[in-house]
């Protein structure tokens, strides 16, 4: 079928908006899956400067963009431009995926859903567990909100303690959660990790190019911990290497990245993408860089 190779007058567009956006893996995985299914769509990245967001949204609507992802720094700011949020996205207060239904924009948080799907697919049971989350930024917010009601206890430890406390305050206003915001100190982490069952790193510590850094020392880990690092570049971080060394089950950020992408793809196209292909293309792309 010619759609496998050609862009033509019928081609429709998906995109990601953010600032910056060149680092995004979404064009790589979505274009691979679209092409594989012979769908006449392309997926592109648009770097939108903060003072251009309003105009960009009008433009996306006017051009009939079918759906788009939203990345840093617009995951919260975008909400006022949308016509509807799904109930979970409304409670989280941040979205990363939008569907355009004839000019009516609907927002979802597939980051949150993708993180939970990644954990469950990896055999990590969340129900009744103690979860420690490092960091209190956008990824921590999505992940803590989606796991809050299943977890027995949640600790958010952040360099800026105030931000962790604020996150927990908002979390408790929207979800039934047993959670505490704390500072990111070795003493506190040592104490909290002793009886924790799930550790999630949402800080950028260990991300390319600082690939030999770990957000916590190896000695704070124990084999009963399930360790999830949301970083996907490198595919295996120093934290995950430490965790594997001492026998922990682990999950990399790649699984979350692919899971959120699958959820967006299925919502936009009503088709099941080839997930192995999406993953392979992202790995190939990261290894090429
Ligand atoms: P963000 O909103 O900027 O938050 C970053 C958090 O990390 C903040 O809480 C910050 O603490 C903390 N932090 C940053 N540098 C630190 C350091 N040197 N020491 C201790 N804490 C530090 O970023 P984000 O959107 O949450 O993204 C965080 C990471 O998740 C990035 O690596 C991103 O690529 C990854 N991510 C992955 C996926 C996926 O699909 N796998 C999805 C989203 C994000 P302060 O509050 O003190 O600044």
CSV table of N, CA and C and ligand atoms in Angstrom, one decimal, residues 72 75 111 135-140 158-160 163 184 202-205 207 230-232 253-254 256-257 260, ligand 1:
chain,number,residue,atom,x,y,z
A,72,UNK,N,7.1,19.1,28.8
A,72,UNK,CA,7.6,20.2,29.6
A,72,UNK,C,7.7,21.5,28.7
A,75,UNK,N,2.4,20.9,30.6
A,75,UNK,CA,1.5,19.9,31.0
A,75,UNK,C,0.3,20.4,31.9
A,111,UNK,N,0.8,9.7,30.9
A,111,UNK,CA,2.0,9.5,31.7
A,111,UNK,C,1.7,8.6,33.0
A,135,UNK,N,11.9,12.9,44.3
A,135,UNK,CA,11.5,14.0,43.4
A,135,UNK,C,10.1,14.4,43.6
A,136,UNK,N,9.8,15.6,43.2
A,136,UNK,CA,8.4,16.1,43.4
A,136,UNK,C,8.0,17.0,42.2
A,137,UNK,N,8.5,16.7,41.0
A,137,UNK,CA,8.2,17.4,39.8
A,137,UNK,C,7.0,16.8,39.1
A,138,UNK,N,7.0,17.1,37.8
A,138,UNK,CA,5.8,16.6,36.9
A,138,UNK,C,5.7,15.1,36.9
A,139,UNK,N,6.8,14.3,36.8
A,139,UNK,CA,6.6,12.9,36.7
A,139,UNK,C,6.2,12.3,38.1
A,140,UNK,N,6.8,12.9,39.2
A,140,UNK,CA,6.4,12.5,40.5
A,140,UNK,C,4.9,12.7,40.8
A,158,UNK,N,12.0,15.0,48.4
A,158,UNK,CA,12.5,16.0,47.4
A,158,UNK,C,13.6,16.9,47.9
A,159,UNK,N,14.5,17.3,47.0
A,159,UNK,CA,15.5,18.2,47.4
A,159,UNK,C,14.9,19.5,48.0
A,160,UNK,N,13.9,20.0,47.4
A,160,UNK,CA,13.2,21.2,48.0
A,160,UNK,C,12.0,20.6,48.7
A,163,UNK,N,8.4,21.7,48.3
A,163,UNK,CA,7.7,21.2,47.1
A,163,UNK,C,7.0,19.8,47.3
A,184,UNK,N,15.0,15.3,50.9
A,184,UNK,CA,15.8,14.3,50.3
A,184,UNK,C,17.1,14.2,50.9
A,202,UNK,N,12.2,9.8,40.2
A,202,UNK,CA,11.7,10.7,39.2
A,202,UNK,C,12.6,11.9,39.1
A,203,UNK,N,13.8,11.9,39.7
A,203,UNK,CA,14.7,13.0,39.5
A,203,UNK,C,15.5,12.7,38.3
A,204,UNK,N,16.2,13.7,37.7
A,204,UNK,CA,17.0,13.4,36.5
A,204,UNK,C,18.4,12.9,36.9
A,205,UNK,N,18.6,12.6,38.1
A,205,UNK,CA,20.0,12.1,38.5
A,205,UNK,C,20.3,10.7,37.9
A,207,UNK,N,20.7,10.6,34.5
A,207,UNK,CA,20.3,10.8,33.1
A,207,UNK,C,21.5,11.2,32.2
A,230,UNK,N,12.4,6.3,36.2
A,230,UNK,CA,11.7,6.8,35.1
A,230,UNK,C,12.6,7.3,33.9
A,231,UNK,N,13.9,7.4,34.2
A,231,UNK,CA,14.8,7.8,33.2
A,231,UNK,C,14.9,6.8,32.1
A,232,UNK,N,14.9,7.2,30.8
A,232,UNK,CA,15.0,6.2,29.7
A,232,UNK,C,16.2,6.4,28.9
A,253,UNK,N,12.6,3.5,32.6
A,253,UNK,CA,11.7,4.5,32.1
A,253,UNK,C,11.2,4.2,30.7
A,254,UNK,N,11.9,3.3,30.0
A,254,UNK,CA,11.5,3.0,28.6
A,254,UNK,C,10.1,2.4,28.6
A,256,UNK,N,7.6,2.9,30.7
A,256,UNK,CA,6.6,4.0,30.9
A,256,UNK,C,6.4,4.8,29.7
A,257,UNK,N,7.6,5.1,29.0
A,257,UNK,CA,7.5,5.9,27.8
A,257,UNK,C,6.7,5.2,26.7
A,260,UNK,N,2.8,4.9,27.8
A,260,UNK,CA,2.0,6.1,27.6
A,260,UNK,C,1.8,6.3,26.1
B,1,LIG,P1,10.8,18.2,36.8
B,1,LIG,O1,9.3,18.6,36.9
B,1,LIG,O2,11.8,19.2,36.5
B,1,LIG,O3,11.2,17.6,38.3
B,1,LIG,C1,12.4,17.2,38.6
B,1,LIG,C2,12.5,16.8,40.1
B,1,LIG,O4,13.8,16.2,40.3
B,1,LIG,C3,12.3,17.9,41.1
B,1,LIG,O5,11.6,17.5,42.2
B,1,LIG,C4,13.7,18.3,41.5
B,1,LIG,O6,13.8,18.8,42.8
B,1,LIG,C5,14.4,17.0,41.4
B,1,LIG,N1,15.9,17.2,41.1
B,1,LIG,C6,16.4,17.7,40.0
B,1,LIG,N2,17.7,17.7,40.0
B,1,LIG,C7,18.1,17.2,41.3
B,1,LIG,C8,19.3,16.9,41.9
B,1,LIG,N3,20.5,17.2,41.3
B,1,LIG,N4,19.2,16.3,43.2
B,1,LIG,C9,18.1,16.1,43.8
B,1,LIG,N5,16.9,16.3,43.2
B,1,LIG,C10,16.9,16.8,41.9
B,1,LIG,O7,11.0,17.0,35.8
B,1,LIG,P2,10.0,15.8,35.4
B,1,LIG,O8,9.1,16.2,34.3
B,1,LIG,O9,9.4,15.3,36.7
B,1,LIG,O10,11.1,14.8,34.8
B,1,LIG,C11,12.0,14.1,35.7
B,1,LIG,C12,12.6,12.9,34.9
B,1,LIG,O11,11.7,12.0,34.5
B,1,LIG,C13,13.4,13.3,33.7
B,1,LIG,O12,14.6,12.6,33.6
B,1,LIG,C14,12.5,12.9,32.5
B,1,LIG,O13,13.2,12.6,31.4
B,1,LIG,C15,11.8,11.7,33.2
B,1,LIG,N6,10.5,11.4,32.6
B,1,LIG,C16,10.3,10.2,32.0
B,1,LIG,C17,9.1,9.8,31.5
B,1,LIG,C18,8.9,8.5,30.8
B,1,LIG,O14,8.0,8.3,30.1
B,1,LIG,N7,9.8,7.5,31.1
B,1,LIG,C19,8.0,10.7,31.5
B,1,LIG,C20,8.2,12.0,32.2
B,1,LIG,C21,9.5,12.3,32.7
B,1,LIG,P3,13.5,20.4,43.1
B,1,LIG,O15,12.1,20.4,43.4
B,1,LIG,O16,14.3,20.6,44.4
B,1,LIG,O17,14.0,21.2,42.0
